[in-house]
Coordinates of C-alpha atoms in Angstrom, one line a residue:
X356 CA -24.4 20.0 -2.9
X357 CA -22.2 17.1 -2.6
X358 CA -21.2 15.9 0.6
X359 CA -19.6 12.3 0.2
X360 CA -19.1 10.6 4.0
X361 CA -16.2 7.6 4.1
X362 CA -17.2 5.0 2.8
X363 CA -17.7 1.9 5.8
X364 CA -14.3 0.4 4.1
X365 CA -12.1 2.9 5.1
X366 CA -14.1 3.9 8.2
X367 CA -11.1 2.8 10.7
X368 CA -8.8 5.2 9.0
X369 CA -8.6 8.8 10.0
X370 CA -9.9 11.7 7.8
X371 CA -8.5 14.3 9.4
X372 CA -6.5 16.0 7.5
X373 CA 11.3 14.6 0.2
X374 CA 11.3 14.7 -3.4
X375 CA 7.9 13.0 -5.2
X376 CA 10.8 10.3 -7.3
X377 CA 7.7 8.1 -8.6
X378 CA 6.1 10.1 -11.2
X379 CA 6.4 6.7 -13.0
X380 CA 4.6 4.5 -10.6
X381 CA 1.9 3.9 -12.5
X382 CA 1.5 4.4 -16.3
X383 CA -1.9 5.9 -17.6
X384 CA -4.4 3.4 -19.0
X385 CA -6.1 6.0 -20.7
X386 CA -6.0 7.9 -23.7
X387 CA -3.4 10.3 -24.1
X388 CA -5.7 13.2 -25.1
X389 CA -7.5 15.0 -22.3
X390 CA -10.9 13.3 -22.0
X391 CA -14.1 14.6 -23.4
X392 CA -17.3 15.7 -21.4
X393 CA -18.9 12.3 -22.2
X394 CA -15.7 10.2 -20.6
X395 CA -15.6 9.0 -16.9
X396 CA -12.0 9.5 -15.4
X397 CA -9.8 6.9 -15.6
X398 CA -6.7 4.8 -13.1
X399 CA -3.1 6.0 -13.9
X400 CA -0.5 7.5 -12.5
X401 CA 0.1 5.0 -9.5
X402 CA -4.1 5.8 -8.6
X403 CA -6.5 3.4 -9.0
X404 CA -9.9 4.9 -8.1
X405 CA -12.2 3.0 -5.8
X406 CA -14.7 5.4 -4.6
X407 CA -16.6 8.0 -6.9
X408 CA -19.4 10.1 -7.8
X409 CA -19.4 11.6 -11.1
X410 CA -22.4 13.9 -11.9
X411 CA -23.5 16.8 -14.0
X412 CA -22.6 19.2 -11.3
X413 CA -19.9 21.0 -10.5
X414 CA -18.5 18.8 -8.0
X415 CA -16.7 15.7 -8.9
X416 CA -15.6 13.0 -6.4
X417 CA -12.4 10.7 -6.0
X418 CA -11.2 8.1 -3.5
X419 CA -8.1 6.6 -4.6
X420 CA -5.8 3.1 -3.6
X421 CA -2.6 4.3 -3.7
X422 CA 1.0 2.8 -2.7
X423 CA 1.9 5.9 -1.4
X424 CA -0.7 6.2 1.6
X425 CA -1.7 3.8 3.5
X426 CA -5.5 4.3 3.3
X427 CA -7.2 5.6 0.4
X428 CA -7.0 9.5 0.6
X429 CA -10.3 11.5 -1.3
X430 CA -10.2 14.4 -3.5
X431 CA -12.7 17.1 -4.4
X432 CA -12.8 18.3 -8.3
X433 CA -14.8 21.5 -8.9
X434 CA -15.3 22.3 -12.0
X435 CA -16.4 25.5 -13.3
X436 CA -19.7 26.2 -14.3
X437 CA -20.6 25.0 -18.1
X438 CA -17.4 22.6 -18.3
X439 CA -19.7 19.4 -19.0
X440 CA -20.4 21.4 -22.6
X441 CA -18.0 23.6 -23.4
X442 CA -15.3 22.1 -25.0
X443 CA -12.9 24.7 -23.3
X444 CA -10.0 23.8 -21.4
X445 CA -9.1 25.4 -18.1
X446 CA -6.8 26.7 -15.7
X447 CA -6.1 24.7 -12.0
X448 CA -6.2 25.9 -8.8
X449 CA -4.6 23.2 -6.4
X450 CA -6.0 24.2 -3.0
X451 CA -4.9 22.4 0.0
X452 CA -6.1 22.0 3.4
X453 CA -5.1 23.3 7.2
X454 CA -3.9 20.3 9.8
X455 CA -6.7 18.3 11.1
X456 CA -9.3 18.7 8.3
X457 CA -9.4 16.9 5.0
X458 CA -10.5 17.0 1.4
X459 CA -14.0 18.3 1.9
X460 CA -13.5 21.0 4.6
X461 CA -13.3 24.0 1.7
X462 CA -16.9 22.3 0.6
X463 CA -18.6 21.8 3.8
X464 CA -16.8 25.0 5.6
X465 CA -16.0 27.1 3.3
X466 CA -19.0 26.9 0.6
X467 CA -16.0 26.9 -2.2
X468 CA -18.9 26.0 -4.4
X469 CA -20.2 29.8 -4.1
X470 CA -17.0 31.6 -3.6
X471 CA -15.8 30.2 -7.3
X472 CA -19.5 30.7 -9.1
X473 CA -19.1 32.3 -12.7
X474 CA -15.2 31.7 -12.6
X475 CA -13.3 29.8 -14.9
X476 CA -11.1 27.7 -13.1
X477 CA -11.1 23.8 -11.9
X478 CA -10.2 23.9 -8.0
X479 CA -9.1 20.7 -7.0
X480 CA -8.5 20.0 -3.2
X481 CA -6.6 16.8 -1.9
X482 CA -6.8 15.0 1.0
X483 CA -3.4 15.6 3.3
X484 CA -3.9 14.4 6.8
X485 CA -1.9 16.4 8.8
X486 CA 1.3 15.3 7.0
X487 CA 2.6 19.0 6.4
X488 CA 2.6 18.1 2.7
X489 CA 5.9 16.1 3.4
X490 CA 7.0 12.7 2.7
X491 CA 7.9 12.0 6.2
X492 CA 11.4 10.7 7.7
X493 CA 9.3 7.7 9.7
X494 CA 5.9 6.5 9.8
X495 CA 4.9 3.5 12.0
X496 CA 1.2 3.3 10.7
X497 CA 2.5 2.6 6.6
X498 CA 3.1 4.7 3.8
X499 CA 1.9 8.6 4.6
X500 CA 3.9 10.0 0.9
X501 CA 1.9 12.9 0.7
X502 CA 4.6 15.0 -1.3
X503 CA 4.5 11.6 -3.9
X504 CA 0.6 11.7 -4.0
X505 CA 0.2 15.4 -4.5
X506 CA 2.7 16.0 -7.0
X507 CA 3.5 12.5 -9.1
X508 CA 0.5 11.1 -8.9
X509 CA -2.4 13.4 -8.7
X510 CA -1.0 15.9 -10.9
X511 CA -0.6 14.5 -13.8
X512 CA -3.8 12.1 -13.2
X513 CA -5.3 15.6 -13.3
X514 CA -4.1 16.9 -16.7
X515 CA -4.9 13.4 -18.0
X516 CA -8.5 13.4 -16.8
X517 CA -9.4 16.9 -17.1
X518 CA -10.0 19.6 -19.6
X519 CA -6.3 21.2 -18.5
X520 CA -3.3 23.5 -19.2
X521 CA -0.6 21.2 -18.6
X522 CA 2.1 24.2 -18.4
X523 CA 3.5 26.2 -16.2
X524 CA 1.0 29.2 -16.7
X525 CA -2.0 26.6 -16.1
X526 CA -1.9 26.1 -12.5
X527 CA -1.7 27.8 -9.2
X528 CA -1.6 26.4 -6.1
X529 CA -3.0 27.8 -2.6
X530 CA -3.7 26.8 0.8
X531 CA -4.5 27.9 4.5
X532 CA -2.5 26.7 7.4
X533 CA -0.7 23.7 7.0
X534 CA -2.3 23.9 3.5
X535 CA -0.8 27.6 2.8
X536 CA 2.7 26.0 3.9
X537 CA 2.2 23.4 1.4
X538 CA 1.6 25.6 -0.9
X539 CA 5.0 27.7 -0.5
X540 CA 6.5 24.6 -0.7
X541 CA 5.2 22.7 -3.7
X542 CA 5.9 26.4 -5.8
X543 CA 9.3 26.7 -5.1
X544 CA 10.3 22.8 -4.9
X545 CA 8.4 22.1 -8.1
X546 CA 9.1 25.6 -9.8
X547 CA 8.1 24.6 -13.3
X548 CA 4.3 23.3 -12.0
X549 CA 3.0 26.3 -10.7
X550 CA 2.9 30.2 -11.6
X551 CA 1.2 31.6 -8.6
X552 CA 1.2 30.9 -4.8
X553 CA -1.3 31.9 -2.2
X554 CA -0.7 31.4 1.9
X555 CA -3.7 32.3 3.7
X556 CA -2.8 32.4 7.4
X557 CA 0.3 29.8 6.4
X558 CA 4.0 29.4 8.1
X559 CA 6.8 30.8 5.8
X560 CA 9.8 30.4 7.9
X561 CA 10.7 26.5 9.6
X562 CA 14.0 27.6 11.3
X563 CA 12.8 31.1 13.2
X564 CA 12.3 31.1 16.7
X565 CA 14.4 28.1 17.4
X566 CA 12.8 26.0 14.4
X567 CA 8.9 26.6 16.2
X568 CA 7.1 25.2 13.4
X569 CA 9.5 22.1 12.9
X570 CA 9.1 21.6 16.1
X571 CA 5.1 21.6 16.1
X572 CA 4.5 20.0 12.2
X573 CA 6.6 16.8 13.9
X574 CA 4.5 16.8 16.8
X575 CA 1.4 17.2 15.2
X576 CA 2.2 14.7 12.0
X577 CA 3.2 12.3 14.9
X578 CA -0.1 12.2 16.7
X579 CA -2.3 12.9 14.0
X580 CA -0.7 11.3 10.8
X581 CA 2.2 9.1 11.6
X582 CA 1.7 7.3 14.7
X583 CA 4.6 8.7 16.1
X584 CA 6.3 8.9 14.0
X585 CA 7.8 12.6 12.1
X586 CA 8.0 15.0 9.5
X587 CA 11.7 16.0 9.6
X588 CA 12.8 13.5 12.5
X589 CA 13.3 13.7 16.6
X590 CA 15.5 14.4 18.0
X591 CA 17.4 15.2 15.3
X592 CA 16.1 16.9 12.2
X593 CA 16.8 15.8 8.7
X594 CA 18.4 19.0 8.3
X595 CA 18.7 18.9 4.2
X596 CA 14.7 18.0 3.8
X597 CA 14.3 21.1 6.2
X598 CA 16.2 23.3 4.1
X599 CA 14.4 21.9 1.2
X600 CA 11.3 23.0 2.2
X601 CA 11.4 26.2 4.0
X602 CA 10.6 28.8 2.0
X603 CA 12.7 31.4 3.0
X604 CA 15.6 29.3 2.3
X605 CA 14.3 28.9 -1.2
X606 CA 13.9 32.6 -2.2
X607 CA 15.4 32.4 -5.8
X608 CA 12.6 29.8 -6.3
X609 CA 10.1 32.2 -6.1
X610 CA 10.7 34.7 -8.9
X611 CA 8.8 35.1 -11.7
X612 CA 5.9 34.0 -9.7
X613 CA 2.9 35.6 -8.8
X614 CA 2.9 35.2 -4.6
X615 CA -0.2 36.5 -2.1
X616 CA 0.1 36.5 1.3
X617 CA -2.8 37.2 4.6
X618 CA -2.2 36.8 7.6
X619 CA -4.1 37.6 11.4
X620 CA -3.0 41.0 13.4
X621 CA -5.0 40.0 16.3
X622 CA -5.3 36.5 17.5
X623 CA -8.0 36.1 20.5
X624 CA -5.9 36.7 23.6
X625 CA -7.7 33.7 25.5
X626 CA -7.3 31.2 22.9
X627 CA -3.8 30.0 23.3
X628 CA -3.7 27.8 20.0
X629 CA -5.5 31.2 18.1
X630 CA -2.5 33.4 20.0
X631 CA 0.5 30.7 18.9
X632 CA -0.5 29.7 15.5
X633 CA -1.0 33.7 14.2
X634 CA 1.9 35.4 16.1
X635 CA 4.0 32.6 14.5
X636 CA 2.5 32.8 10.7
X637 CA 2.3 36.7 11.1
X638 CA 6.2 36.8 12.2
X639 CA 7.1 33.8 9.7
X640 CA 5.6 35.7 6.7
X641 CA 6.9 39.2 7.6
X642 CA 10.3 37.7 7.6
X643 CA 9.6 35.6 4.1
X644 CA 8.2 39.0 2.8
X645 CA 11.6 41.5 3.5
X646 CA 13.7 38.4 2.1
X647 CA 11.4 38.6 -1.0
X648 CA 12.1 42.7 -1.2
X649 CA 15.8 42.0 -0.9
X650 CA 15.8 40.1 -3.9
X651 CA 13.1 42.0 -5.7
X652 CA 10.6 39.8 -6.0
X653 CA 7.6 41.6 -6.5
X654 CA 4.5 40.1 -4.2
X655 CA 1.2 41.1 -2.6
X656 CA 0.4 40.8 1.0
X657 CA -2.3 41.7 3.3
X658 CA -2.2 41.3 7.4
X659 CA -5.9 42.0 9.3
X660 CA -7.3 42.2 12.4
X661 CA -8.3 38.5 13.6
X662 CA -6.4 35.6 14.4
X663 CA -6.0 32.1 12.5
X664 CA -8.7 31.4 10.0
X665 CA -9.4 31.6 6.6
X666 CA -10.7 34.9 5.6
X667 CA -13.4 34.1 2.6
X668 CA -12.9 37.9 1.5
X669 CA -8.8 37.8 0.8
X670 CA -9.9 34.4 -1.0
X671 CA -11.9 36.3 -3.5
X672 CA -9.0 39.3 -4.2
X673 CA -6.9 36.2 -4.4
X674 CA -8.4 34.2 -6.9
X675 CA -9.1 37.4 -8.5
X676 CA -5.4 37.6 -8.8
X677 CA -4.9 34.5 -9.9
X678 CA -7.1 34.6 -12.6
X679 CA -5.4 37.2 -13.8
X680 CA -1.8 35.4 -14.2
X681 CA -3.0 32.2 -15.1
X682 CA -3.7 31.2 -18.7
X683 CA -7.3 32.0 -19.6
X684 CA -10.1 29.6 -20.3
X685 CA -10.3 28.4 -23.9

């Protein structure tokens, strides 16, 4: 299958893996209508695509110049089998990476390509750093808009390029990790874009436990993303943008939505970063999970023995559900 390495123009930049207020940044070249088998994709949307390979496969790949990042982030399209001569359109699953990985680790790690086989959805999976899915309060390496790439920009470049539901009952979005975090937070920020949310193994609470997770996406975004610079700010947070994002501050935003939750019982007892990142999501979403029952929002959730990966099996009951909420293929 297709694995597409960086190409040597972009090797010096890493590839490891706010509101979005420039949907406008760039106005589709294209035609309006979504495009037709036969039709390569096409700049808009503040993307202008440099990198590509376009095949009769499933797998479709994008490397885009953007003003919001500073280097040119990738993204992987998988498209469902028979798309090329169908004629259907198709429901989207947005599915977003953990903290140091990038737009092909669900490809090379996860064999994605299998665990979607016979199922009628587009997955697409962005390239994020290890930004937290955050337009961040500083950045001394240049733009790192993630939030503004993700959802102004890619979205809509999506609809435009793609056989697509552009409606609310059209797209999901999931993630694990950092990714399922993202995920949490693009549903309930952007509550009109997305009809079900999935957090494998993802934080669900920023302020518990003396703000942990602030405290670790700011430290991680600064070495691995922002060259020191942060998420939400040191020493002081940007407490509004923290508010904005956590989830369990943004309950009402979740209703009406189909939400799944896993987490890890059991992280390995010897490894400490296995043993802090579990207990923390396990806690996290057990907390977002009663504030969900106070309100009566109806979600599923499993916790398992293990510790802080992604569990390929709650993937597929996952994207089972999914399928189920989101508008069928047609």
């Amino acid at each position: 299958m297709l694995d597409v390495p960086p190409p040597a123009s972009i090797s010096r930049r890493r590839l490891i893996g706010g509101s979005a207020a420039v949907a406008a940044a760039g106005l589709f070249v294209g035609a309006l209508a979504a495009p037709s088998a036969a039709q390569a994709a096409a700049d808009g949307y503040g993307l202008r695509i440099v990198d590509r390979n376009e095949n009769g496969g499933r797998l479709q790949y994008y490397r885009f110049a953007t003003d919001a990042i500073e280097w040119d982030p990738g993204v992987n399209v998988l498209l469902p089998d028979g798309y090329h001569t169908s004629g259907k359109r198709y429901p989207v699953l947005y599915l977003l990476h953990g903290g140091n990985a990038d737009f092909r680790t669900f490809h090379l790690q996860d064999n994605i390509i299998g665990l979607t086989a016979g199922r009628e959805v587009i997955v697409v999976m962005p390239d994020a750093s290890t930004g937290w899915y955050c337009n961040p309060v500083s950045s001394f390496v240049g733009p790192r808009n993630w939030e503004t790439f993700h959802i102004a920009q890619l979205l809509p470049w999506v609809d435009a390029n793609f056989r697509t539901f552009a409606e609310y009952n059209g797209r999901a979005v999931a993630g694990f990790s950092m990714g399922g975090f993202g995920a949490l937070k693009y549903a309930a920020k952007y509550y009109g874009h997305f009809c079900s949310v999935s957090s494998h193994s993802g934080p669900a609470s920023l302020r518990r436990d003396f703000g942990l997770v602030v405290h670790w996406a700011n430290a991680t975004s600064a070495a691995l993303d922002l060259g020191g610079g942060t998420v939400y700010g040191i020493p002081l947070w940007d407490e509004a943008r923290v508010s904005a994002d956590d989830p369990v501050q943004r309950i009402p935003s979740f209703q009406n939505k189909r939400i799944f939750l896993a987490a890890g019982t059991s992280p390995d007892p010897i490894n400490w970063f296995d043993t802090v990142n579990e207990t923390q999501v396990l806690a996290g979403q057990r907390e977002f999970r009663a504030a969900l029952a106070r309100a009566g929002i109806a979600h599923e959730w499993r916790e398992v023995p293990g510790g802080h990966f992604f569990r390929h099996d709650l993937f597929v009951q996952d994207l089972n559900g999914m399928l189920g909420r989101l508008r069928r293929a047609g």
